[in-house]
mmCIF file with all atom_site columns, C-alpha atoms in Angstrom:
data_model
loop_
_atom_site.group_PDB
_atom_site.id
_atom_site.type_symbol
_atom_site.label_atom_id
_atom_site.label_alt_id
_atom_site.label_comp_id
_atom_site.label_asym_id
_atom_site.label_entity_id
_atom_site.label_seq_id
_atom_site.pdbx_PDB_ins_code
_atom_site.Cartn_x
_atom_site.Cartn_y
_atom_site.Cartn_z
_atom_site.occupancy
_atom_site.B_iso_or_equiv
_atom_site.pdbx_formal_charge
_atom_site.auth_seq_id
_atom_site.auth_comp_id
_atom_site.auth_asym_id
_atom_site.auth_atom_id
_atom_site.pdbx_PDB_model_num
ATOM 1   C CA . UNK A 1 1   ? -34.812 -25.075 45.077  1.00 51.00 ? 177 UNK A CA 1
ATOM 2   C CA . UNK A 1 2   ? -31.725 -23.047 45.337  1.00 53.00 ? 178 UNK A CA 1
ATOM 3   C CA . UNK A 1 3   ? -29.595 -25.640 44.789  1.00 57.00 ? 179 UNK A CA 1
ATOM 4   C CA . UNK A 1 4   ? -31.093 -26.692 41.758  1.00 57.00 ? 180 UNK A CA 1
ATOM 5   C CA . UNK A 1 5   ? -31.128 -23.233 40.151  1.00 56.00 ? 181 UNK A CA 1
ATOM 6   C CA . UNK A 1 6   ? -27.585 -22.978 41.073  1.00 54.00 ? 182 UNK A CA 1
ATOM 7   C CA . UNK A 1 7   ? -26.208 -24.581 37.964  1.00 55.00 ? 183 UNK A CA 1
ATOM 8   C CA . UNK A 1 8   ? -27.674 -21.523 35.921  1.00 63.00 ? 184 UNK A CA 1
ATOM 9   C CA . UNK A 1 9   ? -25.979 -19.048 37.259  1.00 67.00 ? 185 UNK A CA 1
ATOM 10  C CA . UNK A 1 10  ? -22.334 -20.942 36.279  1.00 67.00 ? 186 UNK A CA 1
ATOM 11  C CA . UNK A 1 11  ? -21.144 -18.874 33.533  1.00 77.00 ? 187 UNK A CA 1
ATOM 12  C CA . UNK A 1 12  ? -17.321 -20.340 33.660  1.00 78.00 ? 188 UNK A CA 1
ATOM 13  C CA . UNK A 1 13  ? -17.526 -21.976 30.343  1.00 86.00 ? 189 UNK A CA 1
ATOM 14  C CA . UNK A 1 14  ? -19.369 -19.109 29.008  1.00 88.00 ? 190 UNK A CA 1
ATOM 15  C CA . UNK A 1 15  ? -15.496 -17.727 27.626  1.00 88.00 ? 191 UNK A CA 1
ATOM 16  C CA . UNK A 1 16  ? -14.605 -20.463 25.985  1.00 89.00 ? 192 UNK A CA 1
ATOM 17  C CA . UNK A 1 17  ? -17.562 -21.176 24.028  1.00 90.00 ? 193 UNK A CA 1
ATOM 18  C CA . UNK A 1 18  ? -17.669 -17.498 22.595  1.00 91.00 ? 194 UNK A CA 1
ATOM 19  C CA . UNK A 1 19  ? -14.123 -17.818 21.679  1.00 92.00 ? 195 UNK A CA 1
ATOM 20  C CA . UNK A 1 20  ? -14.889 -21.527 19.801  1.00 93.00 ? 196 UNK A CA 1
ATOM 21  C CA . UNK A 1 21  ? -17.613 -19.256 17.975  1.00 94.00 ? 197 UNK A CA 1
ATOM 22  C CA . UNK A 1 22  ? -15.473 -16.696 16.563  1.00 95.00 ? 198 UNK A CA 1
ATOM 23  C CA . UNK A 1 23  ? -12.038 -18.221 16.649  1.00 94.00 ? 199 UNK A CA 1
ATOM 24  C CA . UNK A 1 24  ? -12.704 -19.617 12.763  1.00 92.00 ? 200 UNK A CA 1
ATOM 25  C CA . UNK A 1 25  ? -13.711 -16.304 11.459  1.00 91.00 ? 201 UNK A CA 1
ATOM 26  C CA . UNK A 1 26  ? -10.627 -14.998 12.926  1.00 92.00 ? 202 UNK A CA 1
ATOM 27  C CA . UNK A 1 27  ? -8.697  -17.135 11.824  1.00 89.00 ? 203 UNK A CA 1
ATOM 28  C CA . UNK A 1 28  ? -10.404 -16.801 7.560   1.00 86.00 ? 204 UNK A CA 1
ATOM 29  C CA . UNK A 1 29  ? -9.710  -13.125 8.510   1.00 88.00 ? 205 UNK A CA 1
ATOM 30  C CA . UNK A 1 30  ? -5.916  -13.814 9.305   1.00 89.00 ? 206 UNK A CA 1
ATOM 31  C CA . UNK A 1 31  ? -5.537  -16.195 6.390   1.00 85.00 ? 207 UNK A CA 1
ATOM 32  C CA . UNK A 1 32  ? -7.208  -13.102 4.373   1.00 84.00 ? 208 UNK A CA 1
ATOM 33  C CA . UNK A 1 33  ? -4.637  -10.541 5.595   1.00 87.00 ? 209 UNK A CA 1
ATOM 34  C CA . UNK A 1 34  ? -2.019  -12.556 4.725   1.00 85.00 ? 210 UNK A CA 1
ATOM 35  C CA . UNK A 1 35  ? -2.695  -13.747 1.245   1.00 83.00 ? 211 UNK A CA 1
ATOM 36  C CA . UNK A 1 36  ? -3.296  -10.047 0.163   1.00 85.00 ? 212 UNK A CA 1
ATOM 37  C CA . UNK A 1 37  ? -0.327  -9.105  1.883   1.00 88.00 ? 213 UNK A CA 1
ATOM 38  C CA . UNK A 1 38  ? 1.945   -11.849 -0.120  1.00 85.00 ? 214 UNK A CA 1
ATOM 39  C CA . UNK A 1 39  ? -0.075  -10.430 -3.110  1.00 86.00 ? 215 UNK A CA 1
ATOM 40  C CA . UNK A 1 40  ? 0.760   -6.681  -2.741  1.00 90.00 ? 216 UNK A CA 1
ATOM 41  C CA . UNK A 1 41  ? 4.486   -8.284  -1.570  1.00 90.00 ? 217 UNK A CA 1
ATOM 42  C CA . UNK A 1 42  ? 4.557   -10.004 -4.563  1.00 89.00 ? 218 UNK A CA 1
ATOM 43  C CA . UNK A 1 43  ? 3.027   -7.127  -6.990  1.00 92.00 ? 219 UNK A CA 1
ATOM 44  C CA . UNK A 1 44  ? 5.608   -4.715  -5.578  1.00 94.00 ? 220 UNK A CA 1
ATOM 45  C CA . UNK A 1 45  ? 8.321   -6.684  -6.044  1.00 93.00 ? 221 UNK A CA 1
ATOM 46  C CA . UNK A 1 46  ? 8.065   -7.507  -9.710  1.00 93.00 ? 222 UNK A CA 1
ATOM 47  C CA . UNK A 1 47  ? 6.799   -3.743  -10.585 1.00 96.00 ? 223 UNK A CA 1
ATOM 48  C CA . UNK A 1 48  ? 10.217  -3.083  -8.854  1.00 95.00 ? 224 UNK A CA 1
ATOM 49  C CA . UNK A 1 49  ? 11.874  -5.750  -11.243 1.00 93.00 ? 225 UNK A CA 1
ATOM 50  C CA . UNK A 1 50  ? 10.785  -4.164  -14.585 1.00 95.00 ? 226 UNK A CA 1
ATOM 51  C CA . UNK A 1 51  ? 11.490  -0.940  -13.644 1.00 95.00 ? 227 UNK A CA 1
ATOM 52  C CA . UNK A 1 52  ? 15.022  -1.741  -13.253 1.00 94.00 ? 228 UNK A CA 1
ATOM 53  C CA . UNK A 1 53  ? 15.228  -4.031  -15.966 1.00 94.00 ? 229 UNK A CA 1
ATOM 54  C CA . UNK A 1 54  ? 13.793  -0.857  -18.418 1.00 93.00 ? 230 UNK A CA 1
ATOM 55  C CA . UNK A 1 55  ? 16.462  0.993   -16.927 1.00 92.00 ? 231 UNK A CA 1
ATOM 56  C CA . UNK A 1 56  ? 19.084  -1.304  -17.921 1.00 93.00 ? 232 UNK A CA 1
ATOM 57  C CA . UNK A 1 57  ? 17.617  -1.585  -20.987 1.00 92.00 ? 233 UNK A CA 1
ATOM 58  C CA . UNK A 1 58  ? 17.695  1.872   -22.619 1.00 89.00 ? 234 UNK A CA 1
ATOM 59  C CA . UNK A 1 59  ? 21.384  1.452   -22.366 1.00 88.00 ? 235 UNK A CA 1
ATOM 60  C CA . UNK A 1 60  ? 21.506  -0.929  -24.823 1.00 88.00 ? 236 UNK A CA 1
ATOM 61  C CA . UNK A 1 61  ? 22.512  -0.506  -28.399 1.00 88.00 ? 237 UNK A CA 1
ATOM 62  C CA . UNK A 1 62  ? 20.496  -3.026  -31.007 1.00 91.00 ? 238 UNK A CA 1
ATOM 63  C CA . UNK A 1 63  ? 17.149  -4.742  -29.943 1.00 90.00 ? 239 UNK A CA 1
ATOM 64  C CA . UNK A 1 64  ? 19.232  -7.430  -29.315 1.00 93.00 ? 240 UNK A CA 1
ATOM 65  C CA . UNK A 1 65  ? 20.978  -5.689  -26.749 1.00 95.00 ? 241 UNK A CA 1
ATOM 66  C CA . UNK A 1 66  ? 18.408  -4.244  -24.812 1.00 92.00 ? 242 UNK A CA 1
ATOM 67  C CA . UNK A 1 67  ? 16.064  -7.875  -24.566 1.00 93.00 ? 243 UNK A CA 1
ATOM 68  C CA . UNK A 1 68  ? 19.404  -9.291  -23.240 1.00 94.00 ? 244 UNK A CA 1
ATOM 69  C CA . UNK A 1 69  ? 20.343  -6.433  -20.431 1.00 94.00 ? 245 UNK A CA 1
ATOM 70  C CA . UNK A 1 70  ? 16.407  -6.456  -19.249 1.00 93.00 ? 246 UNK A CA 1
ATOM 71  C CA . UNK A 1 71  ? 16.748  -10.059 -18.759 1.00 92.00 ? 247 UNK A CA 1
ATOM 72  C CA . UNK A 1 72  ? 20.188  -10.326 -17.420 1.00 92.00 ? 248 UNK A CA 1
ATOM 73  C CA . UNK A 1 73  ? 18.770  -7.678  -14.689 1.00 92.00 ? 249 UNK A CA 1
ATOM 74  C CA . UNK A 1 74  ? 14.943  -9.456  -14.063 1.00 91.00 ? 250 UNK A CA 1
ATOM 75  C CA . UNK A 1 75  ? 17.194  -12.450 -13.503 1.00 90.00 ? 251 UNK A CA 1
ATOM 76  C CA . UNK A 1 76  ? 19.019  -11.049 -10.788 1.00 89.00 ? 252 UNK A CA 1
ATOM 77  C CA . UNK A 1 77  ? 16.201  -8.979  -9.114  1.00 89.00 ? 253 UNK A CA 1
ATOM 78  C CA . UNK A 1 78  ? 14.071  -11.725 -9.040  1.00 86.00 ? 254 UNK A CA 1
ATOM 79  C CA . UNK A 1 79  ? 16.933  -13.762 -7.284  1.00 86.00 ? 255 UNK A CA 1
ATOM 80  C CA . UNK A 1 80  ? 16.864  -11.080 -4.290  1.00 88.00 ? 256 UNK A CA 1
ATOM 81  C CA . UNK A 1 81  ? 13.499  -11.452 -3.190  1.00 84.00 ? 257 UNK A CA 1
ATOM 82  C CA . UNK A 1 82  ? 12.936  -14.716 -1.512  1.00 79.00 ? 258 UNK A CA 1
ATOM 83  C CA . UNK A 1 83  ? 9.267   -15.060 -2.353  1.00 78.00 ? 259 UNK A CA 1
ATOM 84  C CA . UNK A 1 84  ? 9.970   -14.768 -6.352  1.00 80.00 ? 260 UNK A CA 1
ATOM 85  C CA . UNK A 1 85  ? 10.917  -18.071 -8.267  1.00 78.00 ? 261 UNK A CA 1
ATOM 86  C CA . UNK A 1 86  ? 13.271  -16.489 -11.332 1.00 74.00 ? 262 UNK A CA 1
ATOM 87  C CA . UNK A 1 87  ? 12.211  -18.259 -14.437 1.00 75.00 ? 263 UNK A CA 1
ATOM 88  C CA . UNK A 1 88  ? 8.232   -17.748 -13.222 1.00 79.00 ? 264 UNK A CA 1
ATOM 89  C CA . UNK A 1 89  ? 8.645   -14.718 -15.127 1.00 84.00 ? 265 UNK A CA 1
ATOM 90  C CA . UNK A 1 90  ? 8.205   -13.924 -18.989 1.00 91.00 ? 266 UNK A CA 1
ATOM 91  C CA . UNK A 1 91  ? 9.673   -10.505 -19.578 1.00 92.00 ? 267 UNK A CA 1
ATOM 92  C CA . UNK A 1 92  ? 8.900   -8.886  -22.972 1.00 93.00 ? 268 UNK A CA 1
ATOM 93  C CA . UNK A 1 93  ? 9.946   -5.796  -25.254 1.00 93.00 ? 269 UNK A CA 1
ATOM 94  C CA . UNK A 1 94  ? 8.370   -3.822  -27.203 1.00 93.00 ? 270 UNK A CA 1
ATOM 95  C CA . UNK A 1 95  ? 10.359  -1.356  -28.896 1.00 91.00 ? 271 UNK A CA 1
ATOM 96  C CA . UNK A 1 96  ? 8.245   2.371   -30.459 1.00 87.00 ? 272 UNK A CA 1
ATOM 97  C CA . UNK A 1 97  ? 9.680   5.213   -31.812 1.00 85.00 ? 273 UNK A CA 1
ATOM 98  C CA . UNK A 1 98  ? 9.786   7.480   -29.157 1.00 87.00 ? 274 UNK A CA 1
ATOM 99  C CA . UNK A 1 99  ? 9.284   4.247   -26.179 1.00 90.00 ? 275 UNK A CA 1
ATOM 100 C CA . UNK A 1 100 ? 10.725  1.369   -25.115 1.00 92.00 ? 276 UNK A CA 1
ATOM 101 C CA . UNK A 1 101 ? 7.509   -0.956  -23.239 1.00 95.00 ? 277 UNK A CA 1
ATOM 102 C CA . UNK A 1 102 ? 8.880   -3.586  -20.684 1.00 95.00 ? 278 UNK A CA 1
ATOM 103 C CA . UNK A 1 103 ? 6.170   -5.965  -19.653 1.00 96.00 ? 279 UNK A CA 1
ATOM 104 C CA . UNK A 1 104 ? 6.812   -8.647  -17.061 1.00 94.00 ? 280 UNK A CA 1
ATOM 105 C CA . UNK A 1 105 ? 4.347   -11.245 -16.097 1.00 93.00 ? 281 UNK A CA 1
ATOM 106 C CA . UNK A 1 106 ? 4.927   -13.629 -12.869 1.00 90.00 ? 282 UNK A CA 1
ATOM 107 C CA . UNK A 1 107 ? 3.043   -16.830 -12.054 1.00 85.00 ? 283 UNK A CA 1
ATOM 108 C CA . UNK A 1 108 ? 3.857   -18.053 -8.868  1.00 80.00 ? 284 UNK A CA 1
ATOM 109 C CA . UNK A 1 109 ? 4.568   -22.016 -7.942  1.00 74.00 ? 285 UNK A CA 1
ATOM 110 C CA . UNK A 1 110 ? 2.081   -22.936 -6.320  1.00 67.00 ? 286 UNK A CA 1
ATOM 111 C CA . UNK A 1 111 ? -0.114  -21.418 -9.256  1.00 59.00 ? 287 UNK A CA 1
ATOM 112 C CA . UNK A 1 112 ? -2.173  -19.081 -6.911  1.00 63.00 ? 288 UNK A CA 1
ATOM 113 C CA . UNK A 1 113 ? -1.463  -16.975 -4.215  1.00 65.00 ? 289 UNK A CA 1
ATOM 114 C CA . UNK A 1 114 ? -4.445  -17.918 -1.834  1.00 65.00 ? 290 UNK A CA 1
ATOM 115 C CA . UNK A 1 115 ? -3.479  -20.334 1.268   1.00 66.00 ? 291 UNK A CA 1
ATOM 116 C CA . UNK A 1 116 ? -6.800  -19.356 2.264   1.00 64.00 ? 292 UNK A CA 1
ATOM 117 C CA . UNK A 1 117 ? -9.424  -20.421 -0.782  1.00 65.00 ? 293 UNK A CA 1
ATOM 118 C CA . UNK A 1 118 ? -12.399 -18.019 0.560   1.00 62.00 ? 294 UNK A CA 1
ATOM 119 C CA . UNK A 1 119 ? -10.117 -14.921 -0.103  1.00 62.00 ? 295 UNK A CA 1
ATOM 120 C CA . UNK A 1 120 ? -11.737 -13.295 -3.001  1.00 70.00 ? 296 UNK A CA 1
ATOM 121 C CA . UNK A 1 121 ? -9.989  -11.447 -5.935  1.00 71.00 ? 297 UNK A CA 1
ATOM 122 C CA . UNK A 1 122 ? -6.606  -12.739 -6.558  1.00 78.00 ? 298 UNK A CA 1
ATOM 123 C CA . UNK A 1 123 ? -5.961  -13.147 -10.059 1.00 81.00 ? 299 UNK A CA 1
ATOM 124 C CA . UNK A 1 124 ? -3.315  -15.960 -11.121 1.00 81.00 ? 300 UNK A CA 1
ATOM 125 C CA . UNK A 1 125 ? -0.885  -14.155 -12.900 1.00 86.00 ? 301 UNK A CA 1
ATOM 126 C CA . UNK A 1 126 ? 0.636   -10.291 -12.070 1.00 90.00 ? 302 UNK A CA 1
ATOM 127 C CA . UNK A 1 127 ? 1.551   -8.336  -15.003 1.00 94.00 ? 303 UNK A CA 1
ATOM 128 C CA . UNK A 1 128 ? 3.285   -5.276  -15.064 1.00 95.00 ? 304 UNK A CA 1
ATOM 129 C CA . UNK A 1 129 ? 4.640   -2.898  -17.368 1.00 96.00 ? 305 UNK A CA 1
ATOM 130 C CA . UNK A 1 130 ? 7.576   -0.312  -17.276 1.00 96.00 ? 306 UNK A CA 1
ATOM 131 C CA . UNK A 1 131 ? 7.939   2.341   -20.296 1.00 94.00 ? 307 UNK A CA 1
ATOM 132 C CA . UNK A 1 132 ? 10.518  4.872   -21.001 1.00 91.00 ? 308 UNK A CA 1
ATOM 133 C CA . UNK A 1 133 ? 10.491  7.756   -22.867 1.00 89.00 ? 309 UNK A CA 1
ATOM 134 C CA . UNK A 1 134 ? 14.011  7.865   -25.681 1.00 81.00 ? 310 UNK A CA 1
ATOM 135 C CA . UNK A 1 135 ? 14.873  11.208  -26.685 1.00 74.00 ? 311 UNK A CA 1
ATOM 136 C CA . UNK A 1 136 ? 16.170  14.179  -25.020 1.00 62.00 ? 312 UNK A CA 1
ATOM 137 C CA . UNK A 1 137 ? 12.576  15.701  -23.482 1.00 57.00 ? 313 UNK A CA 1
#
């Protein structure tokens, strides 16, 4: 009788088969982490980009001008980061009396930033907007 009990008490495979339970929800968790990390990445990095490219901007003299020194600098910042694609971005201008508006909207490649298609939330597109202030105050 001992013998045939015996085989209960064998918990040796008992590791393995909790890790085959929860290895795919931590592995949707890693996916997770990641894809909102290259989004945040991704967000920072053009916010960065039309901040310097207002910057360069006010600088200029006509309209003209300033559309060509934002561009001339989202071009090159978007050629430093390695996870950009210049081009992917449509920078515009919008000129006030007091402002000058910089908007820059990115679409990546791949058209989405989810490897991982349960990851909730990630819009398509990241637009983001620099404005300064002209004047003396």
């Amino acid at each position: 009788m001992r013998r045939a009990l015996g085989g209960l008490q064998d918990n040796r495979g008992a590791t393995a088969l909790e890790f085959a339970l929860i290895a795919p929800l931590l592995l949707m968790m890693i996916g997770g982490i990641i894809d909102y990390g290259n989004y945040f990445a991704t967000a920072h990095a053009v916010q960065q980009t039309v901040n310097d490219a207002a910057r360069a901007a006010i600088g200029g003299v006509t309209a003209a001008e300033r559309q060509a020194l934002a561009q001339t600098t989202a071009d090159a910042d978007l050629h430093q980061y390695s996870f950009l694609t210049p081009g992917a971005g449509v920078l515009s201008l919008d000129e006030g009396d007091q402002s000058l508006t910089l908007s820059l909207t990115f679409t990546p490649d791949g058209g989405s930033f989810e490897l991982m298609p349960l990851a909730p939330g990630l819009p398509v597109t990241i637009t983001r907007t620099a404005v300064i202030v002209r004047g003396g105050y």
